[in-house]
Amino acid sequence: MAFLSQTPKQLPPPEQLPQHIGFIMDGNGRWAKKRGLPRKFGHREGAKTFKKIVRYCRNLGIRYISFYAFSTENWKRPEDEVNAIMKLFDQYIDDVRGFFDEETRMVFLGDKSKFTDSLQKKMYALEADTAHYDQMTLMIAANYGGRDEIAHAARALAEQVKAGTLNPEDITEDSVSANLYTAGIPDVDLLIRPSGELRLSNYLIWQTAYAEFYFTDVLWPDFDEKQLDCALIDFASRNRRFGGV
Ligand code: FPP
């Protein structure tokens, strides 16, 4: 597989930038392994990249960014690694109060009920405290799975049918979208996956129906502003037809 050039040129004008960028933060474990370190060190480094990329997107004026941080399947990993990721979430929520004056709305995508009570409370509080900001929406997918999300939406719609408030014939793409964790948020325009893996891994499978994909073999902890510039330049050159001609 030949990957795209890693030399950024001129950034496209704002109107040619994506409205919603999704990131699959992959390659942390391999980054650590290459250095003879435990995997959790890779996640710690990955969290630094996450913060750097959030700030850069904010400066570029990107309105919606989402990050795949922990999947519904990631609970199968060793306890030490899972605990390290939970700690990074917890620390980040404590630190992120600094974003408030940058008018960033925070949303956690996924089923929060599996997290500790204390982490759940912090997640809900951060969402509530930032709900009125509209400059940028930052989504962190945690205990998230695309199929799980669609099943969750189907159950919500079925409950409405059972309660007599919805007719089955009125179930549309819009009503399904409105019952996803991303309700009200535009679909992904550009999906970026580093680390050389060429798959979606159950990330925002509904919302990426017409997304443009950008793959690079750089590992997530090494992903930086220049890599993102390359992806944005490439995105601007795509001819998006959404099924038309
Ligand atoms: C995938 O790489 C990465 C994860 C499962 C965890 C990502 C989590 C973070 C970067 C921490 C995020 C923190 C905040 C505050 C959002 P991998 O471990 O599967 O890498 P590998 O394929 O090289 O093993």
Short mmCIF file of N, CA and C and ligand atoms in Angstrom, two decimals, residues 24-31 39 42-48 50-51 67-71 74 77 81 85 88-93 140 193 195 197 219-220, ligand 1:
data_model
loop_
_atom_site.label_atom_id
_atom_site.label_comp_id
_atom_site.label_asym_id
_atom_site.label_seq_id
_atom_site.Cartn_x
_atom_site.Cartn_y
_atom_site.Cartn_z
N ILE A 24 -9.32 8.19 14.46
CA ILE A 24 -9.14 6.91 15.14
C ILE A 24 -7.70 6.93 15.67
N MET A 25 -7.57 7.02 16.98
CA MET A 25 -6.24 7.23 17.58
C MET A 25 -5.53 5.88 17.72
N ASP A 26 -4.98 5.41 16.62
CA ASP A 26 -4.42 4.04 16.62
C ASP A 26 -2.89 4.06 16.57
N GLY A 27 -2.31 3.04 17.18
CA GLY A 27 -0.85 2.87 17.09
C GLY A 27 -0.11 3.17 18.38
N ASN A 28 -0.85 3.46 19.45
CA ASN A 28 -0.20 3.80 20.73
C ASN A 28 0.62 2.63 21.26
N GLY A 29 0.03 1.43 21.18
CA GLY A 29 0.70 0.23 21.71
C GLY A 29 2.00 -0.03 20.95
N ARG A 30 1.93 0.06 19.61
CA ARG A 30 3.13 -0.18 18.79
C ARG A 30 4.20 0.88 19.04
N TRP A 31 3.75 2.11 19.26
CA TRP A 31 4.69 3.20 19.55
C TRP A 31 5.49 2.87 20.82
N ARG A 39 2.59 -0.68 27.17
CA ARG A 39 1.61 -0.07 26.27
C ARG A 39 0.99 1.22 26.83
N GLY A 42 2.32 4.41 25.70
CA GLY A 42 1.86 4.82 24.37
C GLY A 42 0.56 5.60 24.47
N HIS A 43 -0.33 5.17 25.35
CA HIS A 43 -1.61 5.89 25.51
C HIS A 43 -1.38 7.27 26.12
N ARG A 44 -0.41 7.32 27.06
CA ARG A 44 -0.10 8.62 27.67
C ARG A 44 0.41 9.59 26.59
N GLU A 45 1.25 9.08 25.72
CA GLU A 45 1.79 9.91 24.63
C GLU A 45 0.66 10.26 23.65
N GLY A 46 -0.23 9.28 23.44
CA GLY A 46 -1.37 9.50 22.55
C GLY A 46 -2.29 10.59 23.08
N ALA A 47 -2.42 10.67 24.39
CA ALA A 47 -3.26 11.71 25.00
C ALA A 47 -2.64 13.09 24.75
N LYS A 48 -1.31 13.15 24.71
CA LYS A 48 -0.64 14.44 24.42
C LYS A 48 -0.93 14.86 22.97
N PHE A 50 -3.52 13.97 21.24
CA PHE A 50 -4.94 14.35 21.23
C PHE A 50 -5.09 15.84 21.59
N LYS A 51 -4.43 16.26 22.68
CA LYS A 51 -4.57 17.66 23.12
C LYS A 51 -3.99 18.62 22.07
N PHE A 67 -13.06 11.80 18.45
CA PHE A 67 -11.90 10.92 18.66
C PHE A 67 -12.37 9.58 19.21
N TYR A 68 -11.87 8.50 18.62
CA TYR A 68 -12.19 7.16 19.11
C TYR A 68 -11.17 6.84 20.21
N ALA A 69 -11.63 6.88 21.45
CA ALA A 69 -10.70 6.73 22.57
C ALA A 69 -10.79 5.35 23.23
N PHE A 70 -11.99 4.75 23.21
CA PHE A 70 -12.15 3.46 23.89
C PHE A 70 -13.40 2.78 23.32
N SER A 71 -13.20 1.61 22.75
CA SER A 71 -14.34 0.94 22.11
C SER A 71 -15.03 0.00 23.09
N ASN A 74 -12.75 -2.75 23.82
CA ASN A 74 -11.45 -2.53 24.48
C ASN A 74 -11.40 -3.01 25.94
N ARG A 77 -8.93 -5.80 27.02
CA ARG A 77 -7.47 -5.59 27.17
C ARG A 77 -7.04 -5.83 28.63
N GLU A 81 -3.82 -1.90 31.48
CA GLU A 81 -3.94 -0.98 30.34
C GLU A 81 -5.28 -0.24 30.39
N ILE A 85 -5.97 3.89 30.80
CA ILE A 85 -6.79 4.73 29.90
C ILE A 85 -7.86 5.46 30.71
N LEU A 88 -6.39 8.39 32.31
CA LEU A 88 -6.17 9.50 31.36
C LEU A 88 -7.48 10.28 31.13
N PHE A 89 -8.60 9.56 31.05
CA PHE A 89 -9.91 10.24 30.90
C PHE A 89 -10.14 11.15 32.10
N ASP A 90 -9.93 10.55 33.28
CA ASP A 90 -10.20 11.26 34.53
C ASP A 90 -9.34 12.53 34.63
N GLN A 91 -8.05 12.38 34.35
CA GLN A 91 -7.13 13.53 34.43
C GLN A 91 -7.50 14.58 33.41
N TYR A 92 -7.88 14.12 32.22
CA TYR A 92 -8.19 15.06 31.15
C TYR A 92 -9.41 15.89 31.54
N ILE A 93 -10.43 15.22 32.10
CA ILE A 93 -11.64 15.96 32.48
C ILE A 93 -11.29 17.02 33.52
N ILE A 140 -15.60 12.75 22.43
CA ILE A 140 -14.71 11.65 22.78
C ILE A 140 -15.57 10.39 22.82
N ARG A 193 -7.30 7.84 9.96
CA ARG A 193 -6.80 6.73 10.76
C ARG A 193 -5.28 6.59 10.54
N SER A 195 -1.46 4.81 11.69
CA SER A 195 -0.89 3.52 12.11
C SER A 195 -0.93 2.44 11.03
N GLU A 197 -3.39 0.89 9.58
CA GLU A 197 -4.55 -0.02 9.51
C GLU A 197 -5.60 0.61 8.61
N LEU A 219 2.29 6.53 13.43
CA LEU A 219 1.57 6.07 14.62
C LEU A 219 0.97 7.29 15.34
N TRP A 220 -0.17 7.09 16.01
CA TRP A 220 -0.88 8.24 16.60
C TRP A 220 0.01 9.12 17.49
C1 FPP B 1 -5.63 2.39 20.05
O1 FPP B 1 -4.26 2.12 19.91
C2 FPP B 1 -5.80 3.32 21.17
C3 FPP B 1 -6.62 3.09 22.24
C4 FPP B 1 -7.45 1.89 22.38
C5 FPP B 1 -6.70 4.07 23.35
C6 FPP B 1 -6.65 5.51 22.93
C7 FPP B 1 -6.70 6.35 24.12
C8 FPP B 1 -5.96 7.45 24.30
C9 FPP B 1 -5.04 8.02 23.28
C10 FPP B 1 -6.12 8.23 25.55
C11 FPP B 1 -7.12 9.27 25.24
C12 FPP B 1 -7.22 10.20 26.28
C13 FPP B 1 -8.08 11.21 26.23
C14 FPP B 1 -7.95 12.18 27.27
C15 FPP B 1 -9.12 11.34 25.21
P1 FPP B 1 -3.73 0.64 20.20
O2 FPP B 1 -3.47 0.52 21.66
O3 FPP B 1 -4.72 -0.35 19.67
O4 FPP B 1 -2.41 0.61 19.40
P2 FPP B 1 -1.75 -0.66 18.70
O5 FPP B 1 -2.65 -1.02 17.54
O6 FPP B 1 -0.42 -0.15 18.26
O7 FPP B 1 -1.67 -1.75 19.72
#
